[in-house]
Amino acid sequence: MRFLLPAVIAAFGVVYIFFIPPEPVGLKIFMKLIPMVLIIGYAALRPRGMSASYKPIVMAGLFICAVADGVIYWFIAGLVTFLIGHLFYITAFRKASVRPMPWSAGAALLVFGIVMAAVVALPLLLDGNLLGAAVIAYMIVILMMGWTAVRTANPYAIAGALLFILSDSILAIDRFTVPIPGRDAFVMVPYYAAQFLIASSIGFSPGQKTDPRLT
């Protein structure tokens, strides 16, 4: 039973990514939301863990990201909503922080942010497109999410945050720099995996090597 819900989440994710056509948009949005609703349900079933506030804050972030999935077709509305979701994740990860930031991880995130700003945001700003500023603001927030996730020493939170950064980076490159063939799969596979892993981070305790519910 403990593997059933993750399997159902994966199945609906595969159906959405590979089998649902772009039109009609209403069906596309509906099918996109099903995996997120299931992930929220999965998070609700997780044990609270050491921090009583971590679980409700992460669940709030998951819910807001699900709303963002529904409004992302209106790009700015989706961008702002996802940004709010990341702020909830940042808050949760900060509450669960147990170690200082390793310098190597911090340097890697910083270099990645600089490269993405140069590749995606700078050309927009040079063209006078104010979306460049919005992209930089969003990148700062999502890198902060990655930064705070690393400080939790929670492998699920860390992997989820890094996959979220990967997904959003691919989406940004495709939208603003160069079209990426097969974009939907390259964006949505790490996105759903990220949200599932962040949900799985609920109930993890420092020093715990694996999730006892998965062994």
Coordinates of N, CA and C in Angstrom, one line a residue:
M1 N 0.8 -1.2 0.0 CA 0.0 0.0 0.0 C 0.9 1.3 0.0
R2 N 2.0 1.2 0.7 CA 2.9 2.4 0.8 C 3.5 2.8 -0.6
F3 N 3.5 1.8 -1.5 CA 4.0 2.2 -2.8 C 2.9 2.5 -3.8
L4 N 1.7 2.3 -3.4 CA 0.5 2.4 -4.4 C 0.4 3.9 -4.8
L5 N 0.3 4.8 -3.8 CA 0.1 6.2 -4.2 C 1.2 6.8 -5.0
P6 N 2.5 6.5 -4.6 CA 3.6 7.0 -5.5 C 3.5 6.4 -6.9
A7 N 3.0 5.2 -7.1 CA 2.9 4.6 -8.4 C 1.8 5.3 -9.2
V8 N 0.7 5.6 -8.5 CA -0.4 6.3 -9.2 C 0.0 7.7 -9.6
I9 N 0.7 8.4 -8.7 CA 1.2 9.7 -9.1 C 2.1 9.6 -10.3
A10 N 3.0 8.6 -10.3 CA 3.9 8.5 -11.5 C 3.1 8.2 -12.8
A11 N 2.1 7.3 -12.6 CA 1.2 6.9 -13.8 C 0.5 8.1 -14.4
F12 N -0.1 8.9 -13.5 CA -0.8 10.1 -14.0 C 0.2 11.2 -14.6
G13 N 1.4 11.2 -14.0 CA 2.4 12.1 -14.6 C 2.8 11.7 -16.0
V14 N 3.0 10.4 -16.2 CA 3.3 9.9 -17.5 C 2.2 10.2 -18.5
V15 N 0.9 10.0 -18.1 CA -0.2 10.2 -18.9 C -0.2 11.7 -19.3
Y16 N -0.1 12.6 -18.4 CA -0.1 14.0 -18.7 C 1.0 14.4 -19.6
I17 N 2.2 14.0 -19.3 CA 3.4 14.5 -20.1 C 3.4 13.9 -21.5
F18 N 3.0 12.7 -21.7 CA 3.3 12.0 -23.0 C 2.0 11.8 -23.8
F19 N 0.8 11.9 -23.2 CA -0.4 11.5 -23.9 C -1.5 12.5 -24.0
I20 N -1.4 13.6 -23.2 CA -2.4 14.6 -23.3 C -2.1 15.7 -24.3
P21 N -2.9 15.9 -25.3 CA -2.6 16.9 -26.3 C -2.7 18.4 -25.8
P22 N -2.1 19.3 -26.5 CA -2.2 20.7 -26.0 C -3.6 21.3 -26.0
E23 N -4.4 20.8 -26.8 CA -5.8 21.3 -26.9 C -6.8 20.1 -26.6
P24 N -7.9 20.4 -25.9 CA -8.3 21.7 -25.3 C -7.5 22.0 -24.1
V25 N -7.3 23.3 -23.8 CA -6.5 23.8 -22.7 C -7.1 23.3 -21.4
G26 N -8.4 23.4 -21.3 CA -9.1 23.0 -20.0 C -8.7 21.6 -19.6
L27 N -8.7 20.6 -20.6 CA -8.4 19.2 -20.3 C -6.9 19.2 -19.9
K28 N -6.1 19.9 -20.6 CA -4.6 19.9 -20.3 C -4.4 20.4 -18.9
I29 N -5.0 21.5 -18.4 CA -4.8 22.0 -17.1 C -5.4 20.9 -16.1
F30 N -6.5 20.4 -16.3 CA -7.1 19.4 -15.4 C -6.2 18.2 -15.2
M31 N -5.7 17.7 -16.3 CA -4.8 16.5 -16.2 C -3.4 16.9 -15.5
K32 N -3.0 18.1 -15.8 CA -1.8 18.5 -15.1 C -1.9 18.6 -13.6
L33 N -3.1 19.0 -13.1 CA -3.3 19.1 -11.7 C -3.4 17.8 -11.0
I34 N -3.9 16.8 -11.6 CA -4.1 15.5 -10.9 C -2.9 15.0 -10.2
P35 N -1.7 14.9 -10.8 CA -0.5 14.5 -10.0 C -0.2 15.4 -8.8
M36 N -0.4 16.7 -9.0 CA -0.2 17.6 -7.8 C -1.2 17.3 -6.7
V37 N -2.4 17.1 -7.0 CA -3.4 16.8 -6.0 C -3.1 15.5 -5.3
L38 N -2.6 14.6 -6.0 CA -2.2 13.3 -5.4 C -1.0 13.5 -4.5
I39 N 0.0 14.3 -5.0 CA 1.2 14.6 -4.2 C 0.8 15.3 -2.9
I40 N -0.2 16.2 -2.9 CA -0.7 16.8 -1.7 C -1.3 15.8 -0.8
G41 N -2.0 14.9 -1.3 CA -2.6 13.8 -0.5 C -1.5 12.9 0.1
Y42 N -0.5 12.6 -0.7 CA 0.7 11.9 -0.2 C 1.3 12.6 0.9
A43 N 1.5 13.9 0.8 CA 2.1 14.7 1.9 C 1.3 14.7 3.1
A44 N 0.0 14.7 3.0 CA -0.9 14.7 4.1 C -0.8 13.4 4.9
L45 N -0.4 12.3 4.3 CA -0.3 11.0 4.9 C 1.1 10.8 5.6
R46 N 2.0 11.8 5.3 CA 3.4 11.6 5.9 C 3.3 12.0 7.4
P47 N 4.2 11.3 8.2 CA 4.3 11.7 9.6 C 4.9 13.1 9.8
R48 N 4.6 13.8 10.9 CA 5.0 15.1 11.0 C 6.6 15.3 11.1
G49 N 7.2 14.3 11.8 CA 8.6 14.5 12.0 C 9.0 15.3 13.2
M50 N 10.2 15.9 13.2 CA 10.7 16.6 14.4 C 10.0 18.0 14.5
S51 N 9.8 18.6 13.4 CA 9.3 20.0 13.5 C 7.8 20.0 13.2
A52 N 7.0 20.5 14.2 CA 5.5 20.4 14.0 C 5.1 21.4 12.9
S53 N 5.8 22.4 12.6 CA 5.4 23.4 11.6 C 5.8 23.1 10.2
Y54 N 6.8 22.2 10.1 CA 7.4 21.9 8.8 C 6.3 21.3 7.8
K55 N 5.6 20.3 8.3 CA 4.6 19.7 7.4 C 3.5 20.7 6.9
P56 N 2.8 21.5 7.7 CA 1.8 22.4 7.2 C 2.4 23.4 6.3
I57 N 3.6 23.9 6.5 CA 4.2 24.9 5.6 C 4.5 24.3 4.3
V58 N 5.1 23.1 4.3 CA 5.4 22.4 3.0 C 4.1 22.1 2.2
M59 N 3.0 21.7 2.9 CA 1.8 21.4 2.3 C 1.1 22.7 1.7
A60 N 1.3 23.8 2.4 CA 0.9 25.1 1.8 C 1.6 25.4 0.6
G61 N 2.9 25.2 0.6 CA 3.7 25.4 -0.6 C 3.3 24.5 -1.8
L62 N 3.0 23.3 -1.5 CA 2.5 22.3 -2.5 C 1.2 22.8 -3.1
F63 N 0.3 23.3 -2.2 CA -1.0 23.8 -2.7 C -0.9 25.0 -3.6
I64 N 0.0 25.9 -3.2 CA 0.2 27.1 -4.0 C 0.8 26.8 -5.3
C65 N 1.7 25.9 -5.3 CA 2.3 25.4 -6.6 C 1.3 24.8 -7.5
A66 N 0.3 24.0 -6.9 CA -0.7 23.5 -7.7 C -1.6 24.6 -8.3
V67 N -1.9 25.6 -7.6 CA -2.6 26.8 -8.1 C -1.8 27.4 -9.3
A68 N -0.5 27.5 -9.1 CA 0.4 28.1 -10.1 C 0.3 27.2 -11.4
D69 N 0.2 25.9 -11.2 CA 0.1 25.0 -12.4 C -1.1 25.4 -13.2
G70 N -2.2 25.8 -12.5 CA -3.4 26.1 -13.2 C -3.4 27.4 -13.9
V71 N -2.6 28.4 -13.4 CA -2.6 29.7 -14.0 C -1.3 30.0 -14.8
I72 N -0.4 29.0 -15.0 CA 0.8 29.3 -15.7 C 0.6 29.6 -17.1
Y73 N -0.5 29.3 -17.7 CA -0.8 29.7 -19.1 C -0.9 31.2 -19.2
W74 N -1.1 31.9 -18.1 CA -1.0 33.3 -18.0 C 0.3 33.6 -17.3
F75 N 1.4 33.8 -18.0 CA 2.8 33.6 -17.5 C 3.1 34.3 -16.3
I76 N 2.8 35.6 -16.3 CA 3.2 36.5 -15.1 C 2.4 36.0 -13.9
A77 N 1.1 35.7 -14.0 CA 0.4 35.2 -12.9 C 1.0 33.9 -12.3
G78 N 1.3 33.0 -13.2 CA 2.0 31.7 -12.8 C 3.3 31.9 -12.2
L79 N 4.1 32.9 -12.7 CA 5.4 33.2 -12.2 C 5.3 33.7 -10.7
V80 N 4.4 34.6 -10.5 CA 4.2 35.2 -9.2 C 3.7 34.1 -8.2
T81 N 2.8 33.3 -8.7 CA 2.2 32.3 -7.8 C 3.3 31.2 -7.4
F82 N 4.1 30.8 -8.4 CA 5.2 29.9 -8.1 C 6.2 30.5 -7.1
L83 N 6.4 31.8 -7.3 CA 7.4 32.5 -6.4 C 6.9 32.4 -4.9
I84 N 5.5 32.6 -4.8 CA 5.0 32.5 -3.4 C 5.1 31.1 -2.9
G85 N 4.9 30.1 -3.7 CA 5.1 28.8 -3.3 C 6.5 28.5 -2.8
H86 N 7.5 29.1 -3.5 CA 8.9 28.9 -3.1 C 9.2 29.6 -1.8
L87 N 8.5 30.7 -1.5 CA 8.7 31.4 -0.2 C 8.2 30.5 0.9
F88 N 7.2 29.7 0.7 CA 6.7 28.7 1.7 C 7.8 27.6 1.9
Y89 N 8.3 27.1 0.8 CA 9.4 26.1 0.9 C 10.6 26.7 1.6
I90 N 11.0 27.9 1.3 CA 12.1 28.5 2.0 C 11.9 28.6 3.5
T91 N 10.7 29.0 3.9 CA 10.3 29.1 5.3 C 10.4 27.8 6.0
A92 N 9.9 26.7 5.3 CA 9.9 25.4 5.9 C 11.3 24.9 6.0
F93 N 12.1 25.1 5.0 CA 13.5 24.6 5.0 C 14.3 25.3 6.1
R94 N 14.1 26.6 6.2 CA 14.8 27.4 7.3 C 14.5 26.8 8.6
K95 N 13.3 26.5 8.9 CA 12.9 25.9 10.2 C 13.5 24.6 10.4
A96 N 13.9 23.9 9.4 CA 14.5 22.5 9.5 C 16.0 22.6 9.3
S97 N 16.6 23.7 9.3 CA 18.0 23.8 9.1 C 18.8 23.2 10.2
V98 N 19.8 22.4 9.9 CA 20.6 21.8 11.0 C 22.1 22.0 10.8
R99 N 22.5 22.6 9.7 CA 23.9 22.8 9.5 C 24.2 24.1 8.7
P100 N 25.4 24.6 8.8 CA 25.8 25.7 7.9 C 25.9 25.3 6.4
M101 N 25.8 26.2 5.6 CA 25.9 25.9 4.1 C 27.3 25.5 3.8
P102 N 27.5 24.3 3.2 CA 28.8 23.9 2.7 C 29.3 24.8 1.6
W103 N 30.5 25.3 1.7 CA 31.0 26.3 0.8 C 30.9 25.8 -0.7
S104 N 31.1 24.5 -0.9 CA 31.1 24.0 -2.3 C 29.7 24.1 -2.9
A105 N 28.7 23.7 -2.1 CA 27.3 23.8 -2.6 C 26.9 25.2 -2.8
G106 N 27.3 26.1 -1.9 CA 27.0 27.5 -2.0 C 27.6 28.1 -3.3
A107 N 28.9 27.8 -3.5 CA 29.6 28.3 -4.7 C 28.9 27.8 -6.0
A108 N 28.5 26.5 -6.0 CA 27.9 25.9 -7.2 C 26.6 26.6 -7.5
L109 N 25.8 26.9 -6.4 CA 24.5 27.6 -6.7 C 24.7 29.0 -7.2
L110 N 25.7 29.7 -6.6 CA 26.1 31.0 -7.0 C 26.5 31.1 -8.5
V111 N 27.4 30.2 -8.9 CA 27.9 30.1 -10.3 C 26.7 29.8 -11.2
F112 N 25.9 28.9 -10.8 CA 24.8 28.5 -11.7 C 23.8 29.7 -11.8
G113 N 23.6 30.5 -10.8 CA 22.7 31.6 -10.9 C 23.3 32.7 -11.8
I114 N 24.6 32.9 -11.7 CA 25.3 33.9 -12.6 C 25.2 33.5 -14.0
V115 N 25.4 32.2 -14.3 CA 25.3 31.7 -15.7 C 23.9 31.9 -16.2
M116 N 22.9 31.5 -15.4 CA 21.5 31.6 -15.9 C 21.2 33.1 -16.1
A117 N 21.6 34.0 -15.2 CA 21.3 35.4 -15.4 C 21.9 35.9 -16.7
A118 N 23.2 35.5 -17.0 CA 23.8 35.9 -18.2 C 23.2 35.4 -19.5
V119 N 22.7 34.1 -19.4 CA 22.1 33.5 -20.6 C 20.7 33.9 -20.8
V120 N 19.9 34.0 -19.8 CA 18.5 34.2 -19.9 C 18.1 35.7 -19.6
A121 N 18.5 36.2 -18.5 CA 18.0 37.5 -18.1 C 18.7 38.7 -18.8
L122 N 20.0 38.6 -18.9 CA 20.7 39.7 -19.5 C 20.3 40.1 -20.9
P123 N 20.1 39.1 -21.8 CA 19.6 39.5 -23.1 C 18.3 40.2 -23.1
L124 N 17.4 39.8 -22.2 CA 16.1 40.5 -22.0 C 16.3 41.9 -21.6
L125 N 17.1 42.1 -20.6 CA 17.3 43.5 -20.1 C 18.0 44.4 -21.2
L126 N 18.9 43.8 -21.9 CA 19.6 44.6 -23.0 C 18.6 45.0 -24.1
D127 N 17.5 44.2 -24.3 CA 16.5 44.5 -25.2 C 15.4 45.4 -24.6
G128 N 15.6 45.8 -23.4 CA 14.6 46.7 -22.7 C 13.4 46.0 -22.3
N129 N 13.5 44.6 -22.2 CA 12.3 43.8 -21.7 C 12.4 43.7 -20.2
L130 N 11.4 44.3 -19.5 CA 11.4 44.2 -18.1 C 11.2 42.8 -17.5
L131 N 10.8 41.9 -18.3 CA 10.7 40.5 -17.9 C 12.1 40.0 -17.4
G132 N 13.1 40.6 -17.9 CA 14.5 40.3 -17.4 C 14.6 40.5 -15.9
A133 N 14.1 41.6 -15.4 CA 14.2 41.8 -14.0 C 13.3 40.8 -13.2
A134 N 12.2 40.5 -13.8 CA 11.3 39.5 -13.1 C 12.0 38.1 -13.1
V135 N 12.7 37.8 -14.2 CA 13.4 36.5 -14.2 C 14.5 36.5 -13.1
I136 N 15.2 37.6 -13.0 CA 16.3 37.6 -12.0 C 15.7 37.5 -10.6
A137 N 14.6 38.2 -10.3 CA 14.0 38.1 -9.0 C 13.6 36.7 -8.7
Y138 N 13.0 36.0 -9.7 CA 12.5 34.6 -9.5 C 13.7 33.7 -9.3
M139 N 14.8 33.9 -10.1 CA 16.0 33.1 -9.9 C 16.6 33.2 -8.5
I140 N 16.6 34.4 -8.0 CA 17.1 34.7 -6.6 C 16.3 33.9 -5.6
V141 N 15.0 33.9 -5.8 CA 14.2 33.2 -4.8 C 14.4 31.7 -4.9
I142 N 14.4 31.2 -6.2 CA 14.5 29.7 -6.3 C 15.9 29.2 -5.9
L143 N 16.9 30.0 -6.1 CA 18.2 29.6 -5.6 C 18.3 29.7 -4.0
M144 N 17.6 30.7 -3.4 CA 17.4 30.7 -2.0 C 16.8 29.4 -1.5
M145 N 15.8 28.9 -2.3 CA 15.1 27.7 -1.9 C 16.1 26.5 -1.9
G146 N 16.9 26.5 -2.9 CA 18.0 25.5 -3.0 C 19.0 25.6 -1.9
W147 N 19.4 26.8 -1.6 CA 20.3 27.1 -0.5 C 19.8 26.6 0.9
T148 N 18.5 27.0 1.2 CA 18.0 26.6 2.5 C 17.7 25.1 2.5
A149 N 17.4 24.5 1.4 CA 17.2 23.0 1.3 C 18.5 22.3 1.7
V150 N 19.6 22.7 1.2 CA 20.9 22.1 1.5 C 21.2 22.1 3.0
R151 N 20.8 23.2 3.6 CA 21.1 23.4 5.0 C 20.2 22.5 5.9
T152 N 19.2 21.9 5.4 CA 18.4 20.9 6.2 C 19.1 19.6 6.3
A153 N 20.0 19.2 5.5 CA 20.6 17.9 5.4 C 19.6 16.8 5.2
N154 N 18.5 17.2 4.6 CA 17.4 16.3 4.3 C 17.6 15.9 2.8
P155 N 17.9 14.7 2.5 CA 18.2 14.3 1.1 C 17.0 14.5 0.2
Y156 N 15.8 14.3 0.7 CA 14.6 14.5 -0.1 C 14.4 16.0 -0.4
A157 N 14.6 16.8 0.6 CA 14.4 18.3 0.3 C 15.5 18.8 -0.6
I158 N 16.7 18.3 -0.4 CA 17.8 18.8 -1.3 C 17.6 18.3 -2.8
A159 N 17.3 17.1 -3.0 CA 17.0 16.6 -4.3 C 15.8 17.2 -4.9
G160 N 14.8 17.4 -4.2 CA 13.6 18.1 -4.7 C 13.9 19.5 -5.1
A161 N 14.6 20.3 -4.3 CA 14.9 21.7 -4.6 C 15.8 21.7 -5.9
L162 N 16.8 20.9 -6.0 CA 17.7 20.9 -7.1 C 16.9 20.5 -8.4
L163 N 16.0 19.6 -8.3 CA 15.2 19.2 -9.5 C 14.3 20.3 -9.9
F164 N 13.8 21.1 -8.9 CA 12.9 22.2 -9.2 C 13.7 23.3 -9.9
I165 N 14.9 23.5 -9.4 CA 15.8 24.5 -10.1 C 16.0 24.1 -11.5
L166 N 16.3 22.8 -11.7 CA 16.6 22.3 -13.1 C 15.4 22.5 -14.0
S167 N 14.2 22.1 -13.5 CA 13.0 22.2 -14.3 C 12.7 23.7 -14.7
D168 N 12.8 24.6 -13.7 CA 12.5 26.0 -14.0 C 13.6 26.6 -15.0
S169 N 14.8 26.1 -14.8 CA 15.9 26.6 -15.7 C 15.7 26.2 -17.2
I170 N 15.3 24.9 -17.4 CA 15.0 24.5 -18.7 C 13.8 25.2 -19.3
L171 N 12.8 25.5 -18.5 CA 11.6 26.3 -19.0 C 12.0 27.7 -19.4
A172 N 12.9 28.3 -18.6 CA 13.3 29.7 -18.9 C 14.2 29.7 -20.1
I173 N 15.1 28.8 -20.3 CA 15.9 28.7 -21.5 C 15.0 28.5 -22.7
D174 N 14.0 27.6 -22.6 CA 13.1 27.4 -23.8 C 12.3 28.6 -24.1
R175 N 11.8 29.3 -23.1 CA 10.9 30.4 -23.3 C 11.7 31.7 -23.8
F176 N 12.9 31.9 -23.3 CA 13.5 33.2 -23.6 C 14.8 33.1 -24.4
T177 N 15.4 31.9 -24.5 CA 16.7 31.8 -25.2 C 16.6 31.0 -26.5
V178 N 16.3 29.7 -26.4 CA 16.3 28.9 -27.6 C 15.3 27.7 -27.3
P179 N 14.4 27.4 -28.3 CA 13.5 26.4 -28.1 C 14.1 25.0 -27.9
I180 N 13.6 24.3 -27.0 CA 14.2 22.9 -26.6 C 13.2 21.9 -27.1
P181 N 13.7 21.0 -28.0 CA 12.8 19.9 -28.5 C 12.4 19.0 -27.3
G182 N 11.2 18.6 -27.3 CA 10.7 17.8 -26.2 C 10.7 18.5 -24.8
R183 N 10.4 19.8 -24.9 CA 10.5 20.6 -23.7 C 9.6 20.1 -22.6
D184 N 8.3 19.7 -22.9 CA 7.4 19.3 -21.9 C 7.9 18.2 -21.0
A185 N 8.6 17.2 -21.6 CA 9.1 16.1 -20.8 C 10.3 16.6 -20.0
F186 N 11.2 17.4 -20.6 CA 12.4 17.9 -19.9 C 12.0 18.8 -18.7
V187 N 10.9 19.5 -18.8 CA 10.4 20.4 -17.7 C 9.6 19.6 -16.7
M188 N 8.6 18.8 -17.2 CA 7.6 18.2 -16.2 C 8.1 17.0 -15.5
V189 N 9.0 16.2 -16.1 CA 9.5 15.0 -15.3 C 10.3 15.5 -14.1
P190 N 11.3 16.4 -14.2 CA 11.9 16.9 -13.0 C 11.0 17.7 -12.1
Y191 N 10.0 18.3 -12.6 CA 9.0 19.1 -11.8 C 8.2 18.2 -10.9
Y192 N 7.6 17.2 -11.5 CA 6.8 16.3 -10.7 C 7.7 15.6 -9.7
A193 N 8.9 15.2 -10.1 CA 9.8 14.5 -9.2 C 10.2 15.4 -8.0
A194 N 10.4 16.7 -8.4 CA 10.8 17.7 -7.3 C 9.7 17.8 -6.3
Q195 N 8.4 17.9 -6.7 CA 7.3 18.1 -5.8 C 7.1 16.9 -5.0
F196 N 7.3 15.7 -5.6 CA 7.1 14.4 -4.8 C 8.2 14.3 -3.8
L197 N 9.4 14.7 -4.1 CA 10.5 14.6 -3.2 C 10.4 15.6 -2.0
I198 N 9.9 16.8 -2.3 CA 9.7 17.8 -1.3 C 8.6 17.3 -0.3
A199 N 7.6 16.7 -0.9 CA 6.5 16.1 -0.1 C 7.1 14.9 0.8
S200 N 8.0 14.2 0.2 CA 8.7 13.0 0.9 C 9.6 13.5 2.0
S201 N 10.0 14.8 1.9 CA 10.9 15.3 3.0 C 10.2 15.5 4.3
I202 N 8.9 15.5 4.3 CA 8.1 15.6 5.5 C 8.3 14.3 6.3
G203 N 8.6 14.4 7.6 CA 8.8 13.2 8.4 C 10.3 12.7 8.5
F204 N 11.2 13.3 7.7 CA 12.6 12.9 7.7 C 13.2 13.6 8.9
S205 N 14.1 12.9 9.6 CA 14.8 13.4 10.8 C 16.3 13.4 10.5
P206 N 17.0 14.4 11.0 CA 18.5 14.5 10.8 C 19.1 13.2 11.4
G207 N 20.1 12.7 10.6 CA 20.7 11.4 11.0 C 20.1 10.2 10.5
Q208 N 18.9 10.4 9.9 CA 18.1 9.2 9.4 C 18.6 9.0 7.9
K209 N 19.1 7.9 7.6 CA 19.7 7.6 6.3 C 18.6 7.4 5.2
T210 N 17.5 6.8 5.6 CA 16.5 6.5 4.6 C 15.1 6.7 5.2
D211 N 14.1 6.8 4.4 CA 12.7 6.9 4.9 C 12.3 5.5 5.4
P212 N 12.0 5.4 6.7 CA 11.6 4.1 7.2 C 10.3 3.5 6.6
R213 N 9.5 4.4 6.0 CA 8.3 3.9 5.4 C 8.6 3.3 4.0
L214 N 9.8 3.5 3.5 CA 10.1 3.0 2.2 C 11.1 1.8 2.3
T215 N 11.3 1.3 3.5 CA 12.2 0.1 3.7 C 11.5 -1.0 4.2

